[in-house]
Short mmCIF file of C-alpha atoms and ligand atoms in Angstrom, two decimals:
data_model
loop_
_atom_site.label_atom_id
_atom_site.label_comp_id
_atom_site.label_asym_id
_atom_site.label_seq_id
_atom_site.Cartn_x
_atom_site.Cartn_y
_atom_site.Cartn_z
CA MET A 261 -1.63 12.03 -8.32
CA ALA A 262 -0.70 9.44 -5.63
CA GLY A 263 -0.74 6.57 -3.22
CA ILE A 264 -0.99 5.89 0.01
CA TYR A 265 0.36 3.08 2.62
CA ILE A 266 0.16 2.35 5.71
CA HIS A 267 1.54 -0.39 7.28
CA ILE A 268 0.78 -2.51 10.26
CA PRO A 269 3.64 -4.32 11.93
CA PHE A 270 1.12 -6.54 13.11
CA CYS A 271 0.89 -10.72 13.30
CA ARG A 272 -1.14 -12.63 15.21
CA GLN A 273 1.36 -15.79 15.29
CA LYS A 274 4.13 -15.54 12.01
CA CYS A 275 4.37 -17.61 8.95
CA TYR A 276 6.98 -20.02 8.44
CA TYR A 277 8.34 -17.80 5.39
CA CYS A 278 6.89 -14.98 5.38
CA ASP A 279 9.71 -11.48 6.26
CA PHE A 280 8.12 -8.72 6.19
CA TYR A 281 8.62 -6.33 8.51
CA LYS A 282 6.32 -7.83 11.29
CA THR A 283 6.18 -8.13 15.59
CA VAL A 284 3.51 -10.37 17.64
CA ASN A 285 3.25 -7.84 20.75
CA THR A 286 0.23 -6.68 20.07
CA THR A 287 0.39 -4.37 23.70
CA LEU A 288 2.74 -2.18 21.77
CA LYS A 289 -0.66 -1.53 19.35
CA PRO A 290 -2.34 1.45 20.84
CA LYS A 291 1.35 3.68 21.40
CA PHE A 292 2.27 3.04 18.14
CA LEU A 293 -1.19 3.94 16.23
CA VAL A 294 -0.26 7.70 18.24
CA GLY A 295 3.00 7.60 16.10
CA LEU A 296 1.74 7.25 13.24
CA LYS A 297 -0.76 9.18 12.94
CA ALA A 298 1.36 11.85 14.18
CA GLU A 299 3.85 10.63 11.00
CA ALA A 300 0.51 11.40 8.63
CA LYS A 301 0.22 14.87 10.84
CA LEU A 302 4.44 15.40 10.02
CA ARG A 303 3.94 14.32 7.11
CA LYS A 304 1.24 16.43 5.17
CA ASN A 305 3.58 18.13 2.49
CA TYR A 306 5.32 14.81 1.63
CA LEU A 307 2.94 14.56 -1.93
CA GLN A 308 2.66 18.08 -2.38
CA ASN A 309 -0.96 18.73 -1.74
CA GLU A 310 -1.58 15.42 -4.88
CA VAL A 311 -4.92 14.50 -4.77
CA VAL A 312 -5.09 11.25 -2.54
CA GLU A 313 -6.75 8.56 -5.26
CA THR A 314 -5.37 4.52 -3.06
CA ILE A 315 -4.98 3.90 0.59
CA TYR A 316 -2.88 0.60 1.41
CA PHE A 317 -3.42 -0.56 4.51
CA GLY A 318 -0.74 -4.09 4.42
CA GLY A 319 1.28 -5.80 6.85
CA GLY A 320 1.84 -7.05 8.74
CA THR A 321 -2.08 -7.56 9.63
CA PRO A 322 -3.60 -4.78 9.63
CA SER A 323 -7.20 -7.21 9.69
CA VAL A 324 -5.14 -6.94 14.25
CA LEU A 325 -7.02 -3.55 13.99
CA GLU A 326 -10.12 -2.62 15.33
CA ALA A 327 -13.00 -1.26 13.24
CA SER A 328 -12.78 1.86 15.27
CA GLU A 329 -8.95 2.64 15.40
CA LEU A 330 -8.77 1.88 11.13
CA ALA A 331 -12.09 3.84 11.34
CA ASP A 332 -10.23 6.70 13.16
CA ILE A 333 -7.42 6.27 11.06
CA LEU A 334 -9.50 7.18 7.85
CA THR A 335 -10.62 10.39 9.28
CA HIS A 336 -7.34 10.76 10.78
CA LEU A 337 -5.96 10.72 7.18
CA ASN A 338 -8.31 12.79 5.91
CA GLN A 339 -7.76 15.80 8.56
CA HIS A 340 -4.77 16.12 6.69
CA PHE A 341 -4.69 14.70 3.19
CA ASP A 342 -6.64 15.93 0.14
CA ILE A 343 -8.64 12.67 -0.65
CA ARG A 344 -10.38 12.00 -2.99
CA GLU A 345 -14.37 10.41 -2.43
CA ALA A 346 -13.96 7.25 -4.61
CA ALA A 347 -10.85 6.74 -3.71
CA GLU A 348 -9.61 2.43 -3.28
CA ILE A 349 -8.89 2.27 0.03
CA THR A 350 -7.42 -1.56 0.50
CA PHE A 351 -7.87 -3.44 3.54
CA GLU A 352 -4.78 -6.77 3.90
CA ALA A 353 -6.69 -9.08 5.98
CA ASN A 354 -6.65 -12.75 7.53
CA PRO A 355 -10.03 -14.51 6.47
CA ASP A 356 -9.83 -16.00 10.74
CA ASP A 357 -10.42 -12.28 10.90
CA LEU A 358 -13.89 -11.05 8.31
CA THR A 359 -16.73 -12.04 10.88
CA THR A 360 -19.78 -10.58 8.77
CA GLU A 361 -20.21 -7.88 12.00
CA TYR A 362 -16.56 -6.70 11.41
CA LEU A 363 -16.73 -7.13 7.92
CA LEU A 364 -19.36 -4.91 8.17
CA ALA A 365 -18.05 -2.32 10.37
CA ILE A 366 -14.90 -1.61 7.98
CA LYS A 367 -16.85 -1.36 4.99
CA LYS A 368 -18.76 1.65 6.79
CA ALA A 369 -15.11 3.07 8.19
CA GLY A 370 -14.17 3.42 4.09
CA ILE A 371 -12.54 0.62 3.00
CA ASN A 372 -13.99 -0.05 -0.47
CA ARG A 373 -11.27 -3.51 -1.25
CA LEU A 374 -10.33 -6.04 0.23
CA SER A 375 -7.62 -8.83 -0.30
CA LEU A 376 -7.70 -11.50 1.77
CA GLY A 377 -4.16 -13.24 2.61
CA ILE A 378 -5.12 -17.24 1.54
CA GLN A 379 -2.46 -18.75 -0.23
CA ALA A 380 -3.86 -22.56 -0.29
CA LEU A 381 -6.64 -24.57 -0.66
CA GLN A 382 -5.07 -27.39 1.20
CA ASN A 383 -5.03 -27.75 4.80
CA ARG A 384 -1.80 -29.39 5.06
CA HIS A 385 0.65 -26.85 3.20
CA LEU A 386 -1.62 -23.76 5.99
CA GLN A 387 -0.09 -26.00 8.54
CA LYS A 388 3.18 -25.89 7.55
CA MET A 389 3.07 -23.17 6.23
CA ASN A 390 2.02 -21.78 9.71
CA ARG A 391 -1.47 -20.20 8.83
CA ARG A 392 -3.84 -19.79 11.05
CA HIS A 393 -7.15 -19.89 9.45
CA ASP A 394 -7.29 -23.77 7.18
CA ALA A 395 -8.91 -23.65 3.86
CA GLY A 396 -13.06 -23.66 5.21
CA GLN A 397 -12.46 -20.53 7.09
CA ALA A 398 -10.89 -18.86 3.52
CA ILE A 399 -14.12 -19.64 0.99
CA GLU A 400 -16.58 -18.62 4.40
CA ALA A 401 -14.59 -15.24 4.08
CA ILE A 402 -14.62 -14.55 0.95
CA GLN A 403 -18.55 -15.25 1.10
CA ASN A 404 -19.32 -13.17 3.98
CA ALA A 405 -16.82 -10.31 2.74
CA ALA A 406 -19.71 -10.29 -1.00
CA ARG A 407 -22.62 -10.80 0.47
CA VAL A 408 -22.16 -8.22 3.16
CA GLY A 409 -21.58 -5.79 -0.23
CA PHE A 410 -18.23 -5.75 -1.36
CA ASP A 411 -17.51 -6.10 -5.19
CA ASN A 412 -13.71 -5.94 -5.90
CA ILE A 413 -12.16 -8.52 -3.46
CA SER A 414 -8.45 -10.00 -4.34
CA VAL A 415 -7.53 -13.44 -3.10
CA ASP A 416 -3.31 -13.88 -3.01
CA LEU A 417 -1.81 -17.54 -3.72
CA ILE A 418 1.86 -18.92 -3.06
CA TYR A 419 2.24 -21.43 -5.57
CA GLY A 420 5.51 -23.85 -5.90
CA LEU A 421 5.69 -24.89 -1.95
CA PRO A 422 6.73 -27.60 -1.49
CA GLY A 423 4.54 -31.05 -2.42
CA LEU A 424 1.96 -28.88 -3.88
CA THR A 425 1.29 -30.73 -6.35
CA GLU A 426 -0.85 -29.65 -9.78
CA GLU A 427 -3.62 -31.19 -8.96
CA GLU A 428 -3.62 -29.42 -5.21
CA TRP A 429 -2.38 -26.18 -7.58
CA LYS A 430 -5.43 -26.27 -10.79
CA ASP A 431 -8.36 -27.05 -7.27
CA SER A 432 -6.81 -23.89 -5.50
CA LEU A 433 -6.79 -21.68 -8.37
CA ASP A 434 -10.67 -23.66 -10.25
CA GLN A 435 -12.20 -22.79 -6.48
CA VAL A 436 -10.75 -19.47 -6.08
CA PHE A 437 -12.63 -18.45 -10.35
CA GLN A 438 -15.58 -20.02 -8.64
CA LEU A 439 -15.77 -18.19 -6.28
CA PRO A 440 -17.37 -13.47 -5.96
CA VAL A 441 -13.38 -12.95 -6.36
CA GLN A 442 -11.80 -9.92 -8.85
CA HIS A 443 -8.70 -10.12 -8.60
CA LEU A 444 -5.15 -12.62 -7.51
CA SER A 445 -2.68 -12.35 -6.82
CA ALA A 446 -0.56 -15.26 -7.32
CA TYR A 447 3.64 -15.79 -6.03
CA HIS A 448 5.72 -18.46 -6.03
CA LEU A 449 7.10 -19.41 -2.70
CA THR A 450 10.40 -17.56 -1.89
CA TYR A 451 12.63 -18.57 -0.16
CA HIS A 452 14.02 -15.02 2.33
CA GLU A 453 16.82 -15.42 4.41
CA GLY A 454 15.94 -15.58 8.31
CA THR A 455 12.75 -17.12 7.79
CA ALA A 456 11.81 -20.75 9.37
CA PHE A 457 11.43 -22.11 5.10
CA TYR A 458 14.78 -21.07 4.85
CA THR A 459 16.57 -23.11 8.09
CA TRP A 460 15.09 -25.73 6.87
CA LEU A 461 15.72 -26.07 3.20
CA LYS A 462 19.02 -25.39 4.08
CA LYS A 463 19.29 -27.89 6.57
CA GLY A 464 17.26 -30.64 4.10
CA THR A 465 14.96 -31.11 6.60
CA LEU A 466 12.29 -29.30 3.58
CA LYS A 467 12.56 -30.15 0.01
CA GLU A 468 12.35 -27.10 -2.28
CA LEU A 469 9.57 -27.39 -5.57
CA SER A 470 12.14 -28.30 -9.10
CA GLU A 471 12.59 -26.19 -11.93
CA THR A 472 10.31 -27.58 -13.96
CA GLU A 473 7.12 -27.70 -11.35
CA SER A 474 7.67 -23.95 -10.87
CA VAL A 475 7.33 -23.26 -14.20
CA LYS A 476 4.61 -25.55 -14.74
CA GLN A 477 2.40 -24.19 -11.85
CA PHE A 478 2.75 -20.77 -13.36
CA GLU A 479 1.89 -22.14 -17.38
CA ILE A 480 -0.95 -23.67 -15.06
CA LEU A 481 -1.69 -20.16 -13.16
CA ILE A 482 -1.85 -18.82 -16.44
CA ASP A 483 -4.22 -20.54 -18.66
CA ARG A 484 -5.83 -21.31 -15.58
CA ALA A 485 -7.28 -17.51 -14.80
CA ALA A 486 -7.62 -16.62 -18.89
CA SER A 487 -10.30 -20.33 -19.50
CA ALA A 488 -11.99 -18.20 -15.24
CA GLY A 489 -11.90 -14.33 -17.44
CA PHE A 490 -9.21 -13.38 -15.74
CA GLU A 491 -6.72 -10.87 -17.13
CA GLN A 492 -2.85 -11.15 -17.09
CA TYR A 493 -2.72 -7.66 -16.05
CA GLU A 494 0.41 -8.34 -14.34
CA ILE A 495 3.64 -10.97 -14.20
CA SER A 496 2.06 -12.39 -11.06
CA ASN A 497 -1.09 -10.17 -11.11
CA PHE A 498 -5.16 -11.20 -12.57
CA ALA A 499 -8.21 -9.19 -12.65
CA ARG A 500 -11.83 -9.84 -13.50
CA ASN A 501 -13.58 -7.44 -15.36
CA GLU A 502 -10.32 -4.72 -15.40
CA LEU A 503 -10.85 -4.50 -11.96
CA TYR A 504 -6.81 -3.99 -11.66
CA SER A 505 -5.22 -3.30 -8.27
CA GLN A 506 -5.10 0.65 -8.93
CA HIS A 507 -2.44 1.32 -5.89
CA ASN A 508 -0.22 -1.15 -6.92
CA THR A 509 -0.52 0.50 -10.80
CA SER A 510 0.43 3.70 -9.75
CA TYR A 511 3.65 2.42 -8.50
CA TRP A 512 4.31 0.14 -11.37
CA GLN A 513 3.10 4.00 -13.49
CA GLY A 514 6.42 5.50 -10.88
CA LYS A 515 3.52 8.33 -8.93
CA LYS A 516 4.39 9.02 -5.42
CA TYR A 517 3.72 7.29 -2.64
CA LEU A 518 3.87 8.32 0.41
CA GLY A 519 4.82 5.09 3.30
CA LEU A 520 3.81 4.87 6.31
CA GLY A 521 4.77 3.04 10.12
CA PRO A 522 7.60 1.26 10.62
CA SER A 523 9.56 -0.43 6.95
CA ALA A 524 6.93 1.80 4.81
CA HIS A 525 9.00 2.89 1.83
CA SER A 526 7.77 5.96 0.67
CA PHE A 527 8.32 7.51 -3.24
CA ASP A 528 8.05 11.44 -4.28
CA GLN A 529 9.97 10.39 -7.88
CA LEU A 530 13.25 11.67 -7.47
CA SER A 531 13.39 9.97 -4.04
CA ARG A 532 13.24 7.03 -1.98
CA ARG A 533 12.29 7.00 1.83
CA TRP A 534 11.91 3.71 3.83
CA ASN A 535 11.09 3.61 8.07
CA THR A 536 12.75 2.06 10.86
CA SER A 537 12.24 -1.37 10.67
CA HIS A 538 10.95 -1.69 14.66
CA VAL A 539 8.57 -0.71 16.61
CA GLU A 540 9.81 0.63 18.93
CA SER A 541 12.30 2.70 17.71
CA TYR A 542 9.32 4.75 15.20
CA ILE A 543 7.79 5.12 17.86
CA LYS A 544 10.14 6.98 20.50
CA ALA A 545 11.93 8.30 17.17
CA ILE A 546 8.49 9.60 16.39
CA GLU A 547 7.78 10.72 19.76
CA ASN A 548 10.95 12.23 21.16
CA ASN A 549 10.86 14.17 17.10
CA LEU A 550 14.12 11.41 16.42
CA ALA A 551 15.03 11.36 12.88
CA TYR A 552 13.25 7.31 12.05
CA SER A 553 14.21 7.17 8.20
CA GLU A 554 16.60 7.41 5.64
CA GLU A 555 16.60 8.65 2.47
CA GLU A 556 18.21 7.72 -1.86
CA ILE A 557 18.15 10.49 -3.88
CA LEU A 558 17.88 8.53 -6.73
CA THR A 559 20.16 8.79 -9.68
CA GLU A 560 19.58 9.90 -13.29
CA LYS A 561 20.36 5.91 -13.62
CA ASP A 562 18.01 4.71 -10.99
CA ARG A 563 14.73 6.46 -12.55
CA TYR A 564 16.19 4.92 -15.79
CA ASN A 565 16.72 1.42 -13.86
CA GLU A 566 13.44 1.55 -12.10
CA TYR A 567 11.39 2.98 -15.07
CA ILE A 568 12.16 -0.40 -17.13
CA LEU A 569 11.75 -2.99 -13.90
CA THR A 570 8.27 -1.52 -13.15
CA ARG A 571 6.23 -0.80 -16.29
CA ILE A 572 7.42 -3.77 -18.42
CA ARG A 573 6.20 -6.76 -15.91
CA THR A 574 2.76 -5.40 -17.39
CA LYS A 575 0.46 -5.54 -19.93
CA TRP A 576 1.12 -1.97 -20.33
CA GLY A 577 4.88 -2.01 -21.40
CA VAL A 578 7.75 0.66 -21.73
CA SER A 579 7.05 3.57 -23.65
CA LEU A 580 10.17 3.71 -26.31
CA LYS A 581 9.26 7.84 -26.64
CA ALA A 582 8.82 8.20 -22.91
CA VAL A 583 12.27 6.66 -22.55
CA ASN A 584 13.27 9.05 -25.52
CA GLU A 585 11.52 11.77 -23.91
CA LEU A 586 12.42 11.29 -19.74
CA PHE A 587 16.35 10.03 -21.04
CA GLY A 588 17.69 11.20 -24.25
CA ALA A 589 18.18 8.85 -27.19
CA ASP A 590 21.62 7.87 -26.43
CA VAL A 591 19.63 5.75 -24.09
CA LYS A 592 16.23 4.59 -26.57
CA ASN A 593 19.49 3.56 -28.78
CA TYR A 594 21.44 1.76 -25.39
CA LEU A 595 17.20 -0.59 -24.98
CA LEU A 596 17.12 -1.08 -28.60
CA LYS A 597 20.68 -2.69 -29.19
CA GLN A 598 19.80 -5.19 -26.04
CA LEU A 599 16.13 -6.21 -27.20
CA GLY A 600 17.93 -6.67 -30.02
CA LYS A 601 17.97 -10.77 -29.25
CA TYR A 602 14.81 -11.67 -27.41
CA ILE A 603 13.46 -10.01 -30.08
CA GLN A 604 15.20 -12.03 -32.34
CA ALA A 605 13.48 -14.99 -29.63
CA ASP A 606 10.15 -13.95 -30.30
CA LEU A 607 10.68 -12.98 -26.15
CA VAL A 608 10.49 -9.23 -26.66
CA THR A 609 7.26 -7.73 -28.73
CA VAL A 610 7.78 -4.19 -29.24
CA LYS A 611 4.74 -2.68 -31.32
CA ASN A 612 3.34 1.55 -31.23
CA GLU A 613 6.20 1.98 -29.87
CA THR A 614 6.28 -0.08 -27.18
CA ILE A 615 7.74 -2.88 -24.93
CA THR A 616 5.87 -5.72 -23.69
CA LEU A 617 6.43 -8.74 -22.64
CA PRO A 618 4.90 -12.06 -24.50
CA ARG A 619 3.69 -15.14 -22.54
CA LYS A 620 7.38 -16.58 -23.41
CA GLY A 621 8.69 -13.94 -22.35
CA LEU A 622 6.62 -13.99 -18.89
CA PHE A 623 9.01 -16.88 -18.07
CA VAL A 624 12.71 -15.31 -18.21
CA SER A 625 11.31 -12.16 -17.55
CA ASP A 626 14.32 -11.50 -14.07
CA GLU A 627 16.87 -12.26 -16.90
CA ILE A 628 15.29 -10.04 -19.62
CA MET A 629 14.55 -6.56 -16.60
CA THR A 630 18.25 -7.37 -15.53
CA ASP A 631 20.18 -7.17 -19.85
CA LEU A 632 17.90 -3.69 -20.31
CA MET A 633 18.90 -2.08 -17.38
CA ILE A 634 22.26 0.31 -16.76
CA ILE A 635 24.79 -1.54 -14.64
S1 SF4 B 960 2.63 -13.94 6.08
FE1 SF4 B 960 0.85 -12.26 6.30
S2 SF4 B 960 0.08 -13.10 8.40
FE2 SF4 B 960 1.96 -14.40 8.09
S3 SF4 B 960 2.93 -13.52 8.90
FE3 SF4 B 960 3.85 -12.52 7.13
S4 SF4 B 960 2.90 -10.54 7.69
FE4 SF4 B 960 1.98 -12.58 9.06
#
């Protein structure tokens, strides 16, 4: 069982915090779509005929696609891959693209899960981030999506924004939880080198939120989500009624996935591949049958580290039995030794041969993960 990720590398404007690969030059879209379909055909054997259970359109902004272009991609994928009839097909969208007509058309094309980049529900923060939508459009998009029959809607929010107050953060969460939303991904702002936010931080024109305030906002997130019936099944992901993101969960469970499009990553359990992060080079390489990706063969140490890093983030945790089977008794003993001080401090729980992070451990998860890895 496997997944397919499709990177749509176009945005109508650039958000000031974002370091995903994208371009605002949408005139390249027709050629990109030809290249994307050619890549899907070229790499039809990558998943070795495994059934595709999830498809994820990410970006960039997939909602720059016309609904007919999206339908065409899905038809093409169906021709070359064994896609399960009930596959989860997620589509990332910007709220201001979601007219009722567009929502109906993408639903008809096969999309059954929406991931909406809401990020904040205060116009002052949305403007500071250079988002295209305002808070009213975000709420309207969620309501419209539910009205046309989407019953698996995920929302992205960012906390730790410069100047984001506790009250504003509580208000964003409470508003989201009152809407017909089944899933929430909430990430702390990261200042990525090369972004406008990073430049302003270095220049001192933008002030980072303090560590204490950031931790407080994470606490608020966990508490508010639990009160609203959202289960924290991964450090940054919350779901109602077990409507977990099947696509992201398959990453954390180490399943194979094929990444199509510029900057997309692929994983076949033995190696990783990543496509060039440049749409023109991608198009040209595919047109001329040239290389457009790099590959890294994973060593046993890499595979162990990935196993720990991906699984410990989730409520399903790390299985000591599986570590023993996959990497041997010495590695299992190393892991148990590294865990010692964290178990003593109640930062890690080991129950039924499964290692998970209790609430206290979530706040120092980076430190724990680094310590459990083999360097
Ligand atoms: S956050 Fe999304 S919409 Fe904004 S620039 Fe990045 S990819 Fe584009």
